[in-house]
Amino acid sequence: MSDFHFSRPKLPRQVLTVLFAGFVLFGVGATGLTLSVANGKADAIADMRHTIARAEARTAPAQPSGETSEHFYKGTTPQLAQAALQTDLQTLAEAHDIAVEVMRADEIEQMDGMVRLNLTMTAVVPEAELGGFLQSVSGREPILVVEDLSLRRARASRSGSDRRVAMTMKLYGLLPR
């Protein structure tokens, strides 16, 4: 018989256990990496679909003549649409603590396929609210176009120490014919 004896009889079992554990860890890591790449690609595809949907919405064809876009005022007559414009501007002014002195509906003009609803507003604006108000007007739906804006320092009020600006603004909205 053989005289050979293992000096460390548990060594082959330990080597096999370490190799098995290594293969398991490698498999888990490879699976995790594959899932991570797949999720990243799915997120990229979702982002592309969102970008495509936004681009399609911006380049959508004009609506049929029976329907109106949210970019324009609506009304059965130009006078009613101009009244809606005045109401919208008054609401916007109140939201920014603006004291409207005069709001005048100017002449309604016929343009190429549109009706121009002119309006002039004279108001006193707290200096801190001026930027926010102008930003609200520029981001408004239906669209408001500021044609002329005149600013000057308002007389100091006795009751408050905050600075105020006198503003005269000529603007218009559009109504499809």
mmCIF file of N, CA and C in Angstrom, residues 43-161:
data_model
loop_
_atom_site.group_PDB
_atom_site.id
_atom_site.type_symbol
_atom_site.label_atom_id
_atom_site.label_comp_id
_atom_site.label_asym_id
_atom_site.label_seq_id
_atom_site.Cartn_x
_atom_site.Cartn_y
_atom_site.Cartn_z
ATOM 1 N N ASP A 43 -34.184 53.430 -19.456
ATOM 2 C CA ASP A 43 -34.331 54.847 -19.093
ATOM 3 C C ASP A 43 -34.016 55.751 -20.277
ATOM 4 N N ALA A 44 -32.966 55.411 -21.027
ATOM 5 C CA ALA A 44 -32.603 56.212 -22.199
ATOM 6 C C ALA A 44 -33.720 56.175 -23.244
ATOM 7 N N ILE A 45 -34.328 55.008 -23.433
ATOM 8 C CA ILE A 45 -35.430 54.892 -24.391
ATOM 9 C C ILE A 45 -36.634 55.710 -23.924
ATOM 10 N N ALA A 46 -36.927 55.679 -22.632
ATOM 11 C CA ALA A 46 -38.046 56.472 -22.103
ATOM 12 C C ALA A 46 -37.778 57.964 -22.286
ATOM 13 N N ASP A 47 -36.536 58.400 -22.055
ATOM 14 C CA ASP A 47 -36.187 59.804 -22.269
ATOM 15 C C ASP A 47 -36.335 60.198 -23.735
ATOM 16 N N MET A 48 -35.911 59.301 -24.629
ATOM 17 C CA MET A 48 -36.049 59.588 -26.059
ATOM 18 C C MET A 48 -37.513 59.688 -26.457
ATOM 19 N N ARG A 49 -38.340 58.797 -25.920
ATOM 20 C CA ARG A 49 -39.777 58.845 -26.237
ATOM 21 C C ARG A 49 -40.401 60.140 -25.736
ATOM 22 N N HIS A 50 -39.995 60.582 -24.541
ATOM 23 C CA HIS A 50 -40.504 61.845 -23.994
ATOM 24 C C HIS A 50 -40.072 63.019 -24.871
ATOM 25 N N THR A 51 -38.818 63.033 -25.308
ATOM 26 C CA THR A 51 -38.317 64.103 -26.167
ATOM 27 C C THR A 51 -39.053 64.112 -27.503
ATOM 28 N N ILE A 52 -39.289 62.935 -28.058
ATOM 29 C CA ILE A 52 -40.011 62.845 -29.326
ATOM 30 C C ILE A 52 -41.443 63.348 -29.159
ATOM 31 N N ALA A 53 -42.092 62.988 -28.060
ATOM 32 C CA ALA A 53 -43.473 63.441 -27.824
ATOM 33 C C ALA A 53 -43.536 64.961 -27.701
ATOM 34 N N ARG A 54 -42.565 65.560 -26.996
ATOM 35 C CA ARG A 54 -42.534 67.030 -26.883
ATOM 36 C C ARG A 54 -42.314 67.675 -28.235
ATOM 37 N N ALA A 55 -41.401 67.120 -29.034
ATOM 38 C CA ALA A 55 -41.131 67.677 -30.357
ATOM 39 C C ALA A 55 -42.357 67.554 -31.264
ATOM 40 N N GLU A 56 -43.051 66.423 -31.196
ATOM 41 C CA GLU A 56 -44.262 66.255 -31.991
ATOM 42 C C GLU A 56 -45.346 67.233 -31.567
ATOM 43 N N ALA A 57 -45.440 67.498 -30.263
ATOM 44 C CA ALA A 57 -46.452 68.442 -29.776
ATOM 45 C C ALA A 57 -46.157 69.849 -30.282
ATOM 46 N N ARG A 58 -44.869 70.206 -30.331
ATOM 47 C CA ARG A 58 -44.503 71.548 -30.809
ATOM 48 C C ARG A 58 -44.719 71.700 -32.302
ATOM 49 N N THR A 59 -44.520 70.623 -33.051
ATOM 50 C CA THR A 59 -44.620 70.715 -34.502
ATOM 51 C C THR A 59 -45.938 70.178 -35.033
ATOM 52 N N ALA A 60 -46.907 69.995 -34.149
ATOM 53 C CA ALA A 60 -48.215 69.479 -34.572
ATOM 54 C C ALA A 60 -48.840 70.460 -35.558
ATOM 55 N N PRO A 61 -49.553 69.952 -36.546
ATOM 56 C CA PRO A 61 -50.191 70.840 -37.518
ATOM 57 C C PRO A 61 -51.242 71.716 -36.851
ATOM 58 N N ALA A 62 -51.514 72.832 -37.488
ATOM 59 C CA ALA A 62 -52.500 73.762 -36.953
ATOM 60 C C ALA A 62 -53.844 73.058 -36.823
ATOM 61 N N GLN A 63 -54.588 73.460 -35.821
ATOM 62 C CA GLN A 63 -55.876 72.825 -35.585
ATOM 63 C C GLN A 63 -56.872 73.275 -36.647
ATOM 64 N N PRO A 64 -57.860 72.454 -36.918
ATOM 65 C CA PRO A 64 -58.880 72.849 -37.889
ATOM 66 C C PRO A 64 -59.536 74.159 -37.480
ATOM 67 N N SER A 65 -60.094 74.858 -38.470
ATOM 68 C CA SER A 65 -60.620 76.197 -38.215
ATOM 69 C C SER A 65 -61.747 76.215 -37.189
ATOM 70 N N GLY A 66 -62.400 75.102 -36.956
ATOM 71 C CA GLY A 66 -63.475 75.051 -35.973
ATOM 72 C C GLY A 66 -62.957 75.078 -34.540
ATOM 73 N N GLU A 67 -61.698 74.691 -34.333
ATOM 74 C CA GLU A 67 -61.135 74.641 -32.991
ATOM 75 C C GLU A 67 -60.138 75.782 -32.813
ATOM 76 N N THR A 68 -59.940 76.216 -31.573
ATOM 77 C CA THR A 68 -58.956 77.256 -31.309
ATOM 78 C C THR A 68 -57.885 76.721 -30.390
ATOM 79 N N SER A 69 -56.716 77.277 -30.499
ATOM 80 C CA SER A 69 -55.577 76.860 -29.694
ATOM 81 C C SER A 69 -55.641 77.562 -28.340
ATOM 82 N N GLU A 70 -54.910 77.000 -27.356
ATOM 83 C CA GLU A 70 -54.860 77.650 -26.050
ATOM 84 C C GLU A 70 -53.994 78.900 -26.079
ATOM 85 N N HIS A 71 -53.317 79.158 -27.214
ATOM 86 C CA HIS A 71 -52.465 80.341 -27.338
ATOM 87 C C HIS A 71 -53.275 81.605 -27.620
ATOM 88 N N PHE A 72 -54.528 81.449 -27.991
ATOM 89 C CA PHE A 72 -55.352 82.583 -28.374
ATOM 90 C C PHE A 72 -56.554 82.717 -27.447
ATOM 91 N N TYR A 73 -57.065 83.947 -27.370
ATOM 92 C CA TYR A 73 -58.265 84.183 -26.572
ATOM 93 C C TYR A 73 -59.475 83.645 -27.308
ATOM 94 N N LYS A 74 -60.515 83.332 -26.532
ATOM 95 C CA LYS A 74 -61.733 82.788 -27.094
ATOM 96 C C LYS A 74 -62.877 83.726 -26.732
ATOM 97 N N GLY A 75 -63.826 83.805 -27.602
ATOM 98 C CA GLY A 75 -65.008 84.613 -27.339
ATOM 99 C C GLY A 75 -65.904 84.628 -28.554
ATOM 100 N N THR A 76 -67.203 84.791 -28.309
ATOM 101 C CA THR A 76 -68.122 84.815 -29.445
ATOM 102 C C THR A 76 -67.994 86.123 -30.218
ATOM 103 N N THR A 77 -67.564 87.170 -29.532
ATOM 104 C CA THR A 77 -67.297 88.453 -30.193
ATOM 105 C C THR A 77 -65.928 88.947 -29.740
ATOM 106 N N PRO A 78 -65.302 89.818 -30.523
ATOM 107 C CA PRO A 78 -64.020 90.380 -30.093
ATOM 108 C C PRO A 78 -64.121 91.158 -28.773
ATOM 109 N N GLN A 79 -65.259 91.783 -28.532
ATOM 110 C CA GLN A 79 -65.434 92.543 -27.291
ATOM 111 C C GLN A 79 -65.420 91.617 -26.075
ATOM 112 N N LEU A 80 -66.048 90.456 -26.193
ATOM 113 C CA LEU A 80 -66.043 89.506 -25.078
ATOM 114 C C LEU A 80 -64.640 88.941 -24.849
ATOM 115 N N ALA A 81 -63.916 88.692 -25.923
ATOM 116 C CA ALA A 81 -62.538 88.216 -25.787
ATOM 117 C C ALA A 81 -61.665 89.295 -25.151
ATOM 118 N N GLN A 82 -61.900 90.554 -25.506
ATOM 119 C CA GLN A 82 -61.132 91.652 -24.909
ATOM 120 C C GLN A 82 -61.468 91.796 -23.423
ATOM 121 N N ALA A 83 -62.718 91.573 -23.058
ATOM 122 C CA ALA A 83 -63.108 91.596 -21.644
ATOM 123 C C ALA A 83 -62.415 90.465 -20.884
ATOM 124 N N ALA A 84 -62.280 89.298 -21.509
ATOM 125 C CA ALA A 84 -61.552 88.186 -20.876
ATOM 126 C C ALA A 84 -60.089 88.546 -20.692
ATOM 127 N N LEU A 85 -59.502 89.241 -21.664
ATOM 128 C CA LEU A 85 -58.119 89.712 -21.557
ATOM 129 C C LEU A 85 -57.973 90.671 -20.382
ATOM 130 N N GLN A 86 -58.904 91.598 -20.230
ATOM 131 C CA GLN A 86 -58.869 92.538 -19.106
ATOM 132 C C GLN A 86 -58.975 91.797 -17.773
ATOM 133 N N THR A 87 -59.858 90.824 -17.692
ATOM 134 C CA THR A 87 -60.032 90.054 -16.462
ATOM 135 C C THR A 87 -58.760 89.288 -16.118
ATOM 136 N N ASP A 88 -58.160 88.659 -17.122
ATOM 137 C CA ASP A 88 -56.913 87.919 -16.896
ATOM 138 C C ASP A 88 -55.805 88.834 -16.384
ATOM 139 N N LEU A 89 -55.666 89.995 -17.001
ATOM 140 C CA LEU A 89 -54.616 90.929 -16.595
ATOM 141 C C LEU A 89 -54.885 91.487 -15.193
ATOM 142 N N GLN A 90 -56.145 91.743 -14.867
ATOM 143 C CA GLN A 90 -56.501 92.224 -13.531
ATOM 144 C C GLN A 90 -56.167 91.163 -12.481
ATOM 145 N N THR A 91 -56.473 89.904 -12.763
ATOM 146 C CA THR A 91 -56.163 88.804 -11.850
ATOM 147 C C THR A 91 -54.659 88.657 -11.658
ATOM 148 N N LEU A 92 -53.924 88.787 -12.736
ATOM 149 C CA LEU A 92 -52.466 88.706 -12.677
ATOM 150 C C LEU A 92 -51.895 89.855 -11.848
ATOM 151 N N ALA A 93 -52.445 91.044 -12.020
ATOM 152 C CA ALA A 93 -51.986 92.205 -11.257
ATOM 153 C C ALA A 93 -52.268 92.032 -9.767
ATOM 154 N N GLU A 94 -53.440 91.535 -9.427
ATOM 155 C CA GLU A 94 -53.782 91.316 -8.020
ATOM 156 C C GLU A 94 -52.867 90.287 -7.374
ATOM 157 N N ALA A 95 -52.475 89.274 -8.135
ATOM 158 C CA ALA A 95 -51.588 88.240 -7.607
ATOM 159 C C ALA A 95 -50.209 88.795 -7.256
ATOM 160 N N HIS A 96 -49.825 89.907 -7.888
ATOM 161 C CA HIS A 96 -48.509 90.510 -7.640
ATOM 162 C C HIS A 96 -48.610 91.812 -6.844
ATOM 163 N N ASP A 97 -49.743 92.034 -6.180
ATOM 164 C CA ASP A 97 -49.938 93.209 -5.328
ATOM 165 C C ASP A 97 -49.744 94.516 -6.097
ATOM 166 N N ILE A 98 -50.306 94.571 -7.306
ATOM 167 C CA ILE A 98 -50.181 95.744 -8.171
ATOM 168 C C ILE A 98 -51.478 96.539 -8.099
ATOM 169 N N ALA A 99 -51.341 97.837 -7.881
ATOM 170 C CA ALA A 99 -52.499 98.727 -7.835
ATOM 171 C C ALA A 99 -52.770 99.253 -9.241
ATOM 172 N N VAL A 100 -53.800 98.713 -9.884
ATOM 173 C CA VAL A 100 -54.163 99.144 -11.238
ATOM 174 C C VAL A 100 -54.944 100.442 -11.123
ATOM 175 N N GLU A 101 -54.430 101.481 -11.775
ATOM 176 C CA GLU A 101 -55.117 102.774 -11.757
ATOM 177 C C GLU A 101 -56.100 102.885 -12.913
ATOM 178 N N VAL A 102 -55.638 102.522 -14.124
ATOM 179 C CA VAL A 102 -56.485 102.594 -15.315
ATOM 180 C C VAL A 102 -56.215 101.367 -16.175
ATOM 181 N N MET A 103 -57.296 100.745 -16.640
ATOM 182 C CA MET A 103 -57.169 99.684 -17.627
ATOM 183 C C MET A 103 -58.141 100.027 -18.748
ATOM 184 N N ARG A 104 -57.571 100.330 -19.906
ATOM 185 C CA ARG A 104 -58.381 100.840 -21.014
ATOM 186 C C ARG A 104 -58.356 99.849 -22.173
ATOM 187 N N ALA A 105 -59.539 99.496 -22.650
ATOM 188 C CA ALA A 105 -59.661 98.657 -23.840
ATOM 189 C C ALA A 105 -59.522 99.565 -25.047
ATOM 190 N N ASP A 106 -58.459 99.355 -25.823
ATOM 191 C CA ASP A 106 -58.215 100.178 -27.003
ATOM 192 C C ASP A 106 -58.908 99.571 -28.216
ATOM 193 N N GLU A 107 -58.671 100.170 -29.357
ATOM 194 C CA GLU A 107 -59.330 99.756 -30.590
ATOM 195 C C GLU A 107 -58.987 98.305 -30.951
ATOM 196 N N ILE A 108 -59.990 97.592 -31.401
ATOM 197 C CA ILE A 108 -59.813 96.220 -31.863
ATOM 198 C C ILE A 108 -59.453 96.284 -33.350
ATOM 199 N N GLU A 109 -58.345 95.601 -33.725
ATOM 200 C CA GLU A 109 -57.857 95.663 -35.097
ATOM 201 C C GLU A 109 -57.989 94.304 -35.778
ATOM 202 N N GLN A 110 -58.343 94.331 -37.062
ATOM 203 C CA GLN A 110 -58.401 93.118 -37.867
ATOM 204 C C GLN A 110 -57.030 92.906 -38.514
ATOM 205 N N MET A 111 -56.492 91.697 -38.374
ATOM 206 C CA MET A 111 -55.214 91.346 -38.993
ATOM 207 C C MET A 111 -55.448 90.154 -39.912
ATOM 208 N N ASP A 112 -54.399 89.620 -40.482
ATOM 209 C CA ASP A 112 -54.503 88.466 -41.374
ATOM 210 C C ASP A 112 -55.005 87.242 -40.610
ATOM 211 N N GLY A 113 -56.279 86.973 -40.675
ATOM 212 C CA GLY A 113 -56.863 85.802 -40.039
ATOM 213 C C GLY A 113 -56.989 85.910 -38.531
ATOM 214 N N MET A 114 -56.645 87.043 -37.959
ATOM 215 C CA MET A 114 -56.687 87.235 -36.512
ATOM 216 C C MET A 114 -57.333 88.574 -36.182
ATOM 217 N N VAL A 115 -57.760 88.667 -34.931
ATOM 218 C CA VAL A 115 -58.266 89.930 -34.397
ATOM 219 C C VAL A 115 -57.347 90.310 -33.251
ATOM 220 N N ARG A 116 -56.817 91.520 -33.310
ATOM 221 C CA ARG A 116 -55.875 92.001 -32.292
ATOM 222 C C ARG A 116 -56.657 92.758 -31.226
ATOM 223 N N LEU A 117 -56.544 92.284 -29.969
ATOM 224 C CA LEU A 117 -57.276 92.871 -28.840
ATOM 225 C C LEU A 117 -56.306 93.758 -28.051
ATOM 226 N N ASN A 118 -56.355 95.054 -28.296
ATOM 227 C CA ASN A 118 -55.419 96.009 -27.678
ATOM 228 C C ASN A 118 -55.903 96.449 -26.308
ATOM 229 N N LEU A 119 -54.932 96.686 -25.423
ATOM 230 C CA LEU A 119 -55.240 97.075 -24.052
ATOM 231 C C LEU A 119 -54.108 97.954 -23.530
ATOM 232 N N THR A 120 -54.450 98.969 -22.738
ATOM 233 C CA THR A 120 -53.455 99.810 -22.073
ATOM 234 C C THR A 120 -53.741 99.778 -20.585
ATOM 235 N N MET A 121 -52.676 99.554 -19.806
ATOM 236 C CA MET A 121 -52.818 99.496 -18.354
ATOM 237 C C MET A 121 -51.836 100.454 -17.712
ATOM 238 N N THR A 122 -52.329 101.246 -16.771
ATOM 239 C CA THR A 122 -51.492 102.116 -15.955
ATOM 240 C C THR A 122 -51.631 101.634 -14.521
ATOM 241 N N ALA A 123 -50.477 101.401 -13.866
ATOM 242 C CA ALA A 123 -50.514 100.825 -12.524
ATOM 243 C C ALA A 123 -49.294 101.266 -11.723
ATOM 244 N N VAL A 124 -49.371 101.046 -10.413
ATOM 245 C CA VAL A 124 -48.245 101.271 -9.510
ATOM 246 C C VAL A 124 -47.837 99.894 -8.986
ATOM 247 N N VAL A 125 -46.543 99.587 -9.177
ATOM 248 C CA VAL A 125 -46.027 98.257 -8.889
ATOM 249 C C VAL A 125 -44.965 98.342 -7.793
ATOM 250 N N PRO A 126 -45.023 97.488 -6.780
ATOM 251 C CA PRO A 126 -43.901 97.417 -5.846
ATOM 252 C C PRO A 126 -42.651 96.967 -6.619
ATOM 253 N N GLU A 127 -41.542 97.637 -6.372
ATOM 254 C CA GLU A 127 -40.319 97.342 -7.125
ATOM 255 C C GLU A 127 -39.931 95.869 -7.041
ATOM 256 N N ALA A 128 -40.155 95.256 -5.907
ATOM 257 C CA ALA A 128 -39.807 93.845 -5.729
ATOM 258 C C ALA A 128 -40.694 92.917 -6.557
ATOM 259 N N GLU A 129 -41.878 93.355 -6.938
ATOM 260 C CA GLU A 129 -42.816 92.524 -7.687
ATOM 261 C C GLU A 129 -42.740 92.729 -9.200
ATOM 262 N N LEU A 130 -42.013 93.744 -9.651
ATOM 263 C CA LEU A 130 -42.000 94.080 -11.075
ATOM 264 C C LEU A 130 -41.486 92.930 -11.934
ATOM 265 N N GLY A 131 -40.354 92.347 -11.565
ATOM 266 C CA GLY A 131 -39.786 91.247 -12.352
ATOM 267 C C GLY A 131 -40.701 90.043 -12.404
ATOM 268 N N GLY A 132 -41.283 89.668 -11.285
ATOM 269 C CA GLY A 132 -42.192 88.527 -11.245
ATOM 270 C C GLY A 132 -43.434 88.759 -12.078
ATOM 271 N N PHE A 133 -43.955 89.988 -12.049
ATOM 272 C CA PHE A 133 -45.137 90.312 -12.847
ATOM 273 C C PHE A 133 -44.823 90.215 -14.336
ATOM 274 N N LEU A 134 -43.701 90.794 -14.751
ATOM 275 C CA LEU A 134 -43.338 90.752 -16.169
ATOM 276 C C LEU A 134 -43.070 89.319 -16.624
ATOM 277 N N GLN A 135 -42.492 88.516 -15.755
ATOM 278 C CA GLN A 135 -42.260 87.117 -16.098
ATOM 279 C C GLN A 135 -43.592 86.372 -16.221
ATOM 280 N N SER A 136 -44.547 86.683 -15.361
ATOM 281 C CA SER A 136 -45.867 86.056 -15.442
ATOM 282 C C SER A 136 -46.583 86.443 -16.735
ATOM 283 N N VAL A 137 -46.424 87.705 -17.144
ATOM 284 C CA VAL A 137 -47.044 88.149 -18.398
ATOM 285 C C VAL A 137 -46.407 87.428 -19.579
ATOM 286 N N SER A 138 -45.086 87.265 -19.547
ATOM 287 C CA SER A 138 -44.401 86.646 -20.694
ATOM 288 C C SER A 138 -44.683 85.148 -20.794
ATOM 289 N N GLY A 139 -44.955 84.490 -19.677
ATOM 290 C CA GLY A 139 -45.210 83.051 -19.705
ATOM 291 C C GLY A 139 -46.678 82.698 -19.733
ATOM 292 N N ARG A 140 -47.513 83.641 -19.982
ATOM 293 C CA ARG A 140 -48.967 83.487 -19.898
ATOM 294 C C ARG A 140 -49.545 82.729 -21.080
ATOM 295 N N GLU A 141 -50.526 81.898 -20.821
ATOM 296 C CA GLU A 141 -51.343 81.264 -21.856
ATOM 297 C C GLU A 141 -52.770 81.696 -21.605
ATOM 298 N N PRO A 142 -53.489 82.232 -22.520
ATOM 299 C CA PRO A 142 -53.175 82.649 -23.867
ATOM 300 C C PRO A 142 -52.070 83.712 -23.876
ATOM 301 N N ILE A 143 -51.381 83.775 -24.989
ATOM 302 C CA ILE A 143 -50.208 84.636 -25.113
ATOM 303 C C ILE A 143 -50.601 86.105 -25.065
ATOM 304 N N LEU A 144 -49.833 86.875 -24.298
ATOM 305 C CA LEU A 144 -49.939 88.326 -24.259
ATOM 306 C C LEU A 144 -48.660 88.896 -24.848
ATOM 307 N N VAL A 145 -48.800 89.885 -25.720
ATOM 308 C CA VAL A 145 -47.640 90.525 -26.340
ATOM 309 C C VAL A 145 -47.552 91.944 -25.799
ATOM 310 N N VAL A 146 -46.424 92.263 -25.149
ATOM 311 C CA VAL A 146 -46.203 93.614 -24.637
ATOM 312 C C VAL A 146 -45.619 94.435 -25.773
ATOM 313 N N GLU A 147 -46.358 95.451 -26.184
ATOM 314 C CA GLU A 147 -45.936 96.296 -27.300
ATOM 315 C C GLU A 147 -45.112 97.482 -26.818
ATOM 316 N N ASP A 148 -45.469 98.023 -25.663
ATOM 317 C CA ASP A 148 -44.761 99.189 -25.141
ATOM 318 C C ASP A 148 -44.833 99.140 -23.620
ATOM 319 N N LEU A 149 -43.710 99.469 -22.985
ATOM 320 C CA LEU A 149 -43.638 99.463 -21.532
ATOM 321 C C LEU A 149 -42.898 100.706 -21.090
ATOM 322 N N SER A 150 -43.534 101.486 -20.246
ATOM 323 C CA SER A 150 -42.929 102.711 -19.735
ATOM 324 C C SER A 150 -42.887 102.623 -18.206
ATOM 325 N N LEU A 151 -41.700 102.840 -17.644
ATOM 326 C CA LEU A 151 -41.521 102.773 -16.194
ATOM 327 C C LEU A 151 -40.923 104.083 -15.690
ATOM 328 N N ARG A 152 -41.374 104.498 -14.523
ATOM 329 C CA ARG A 152 -40.778 105.653 -13.836
ATOM 330 C C ARG A 152 -41.012 105.478 -12.347
ATOM 331 N N ARG A 153 -40.195 106.159 -11.572
ATOM 332 C CA ARG A 153 -40.344 106.053 -10.130
ATOM 333 C C ARG A 153 -41.658 106.715 -9.710
ATOM 334 N N ALA A 154 -42.415 106.004 -8.884
ATOM 335 C CA ALA A 154 -43.687 106.542 -8.382
ATOM 336 C C ALA A 154 -43.409 107.424 -7.183
ATOM 337 N N ARG A 155 -44.339 108.274 -6.885
ATOM 338 C CA ARG A 155 -44.211 109.110 -5.688
ATOM 339 C C ARG A 155 -44.149 108.236 -4.456
ATOM 340 N N ALA A 156 -43.313 108.626 -3.521
ATOM 341 C CA ALA A 156 -43.178 107.856 -2.281
ATOM 342 C C ALA A 156 -44.474 107.946 -1.492
ATOM 343 N N SER A 157 -44.915 106.822 -0.985
ATOM 344 C CA SER A 157 -46.124 106.810 -0.174
ATOM 345 C C SER A 157 -45.759 107.107 1.278
ATOM 346 N N ARG A 158 -46.681 107.703 1.978
ATOM 347 C CA ARG A 158 -46.429 108.046 3.380
ATOM 348 C C ARG A 158 -46.526 106.824 4.283
ATOM 349 N N SER A 159 -47.307 105.847 3.855
ATOM 350 C CA SER A 159 -47.559 104.703 4.732
ATOM 351 C C SER A 159 -46.460 103.649 4.683
ATOM 352 N N GLY A 160 -45.723 103.557 3.589
ATOM 353 C CA GLY A 160 -44.738 102.490 3.480
ATOM 354 C C GLY A 160 -43.383 102.998 3.024
ATOM 355 N N SER A 161 -42.378 102.219 3.275
ATOM 356 C CA SER A 161 -41.036 102.613 2.884
ATOM 357 C C SER A 161 -40.559 101.840 1.659
#
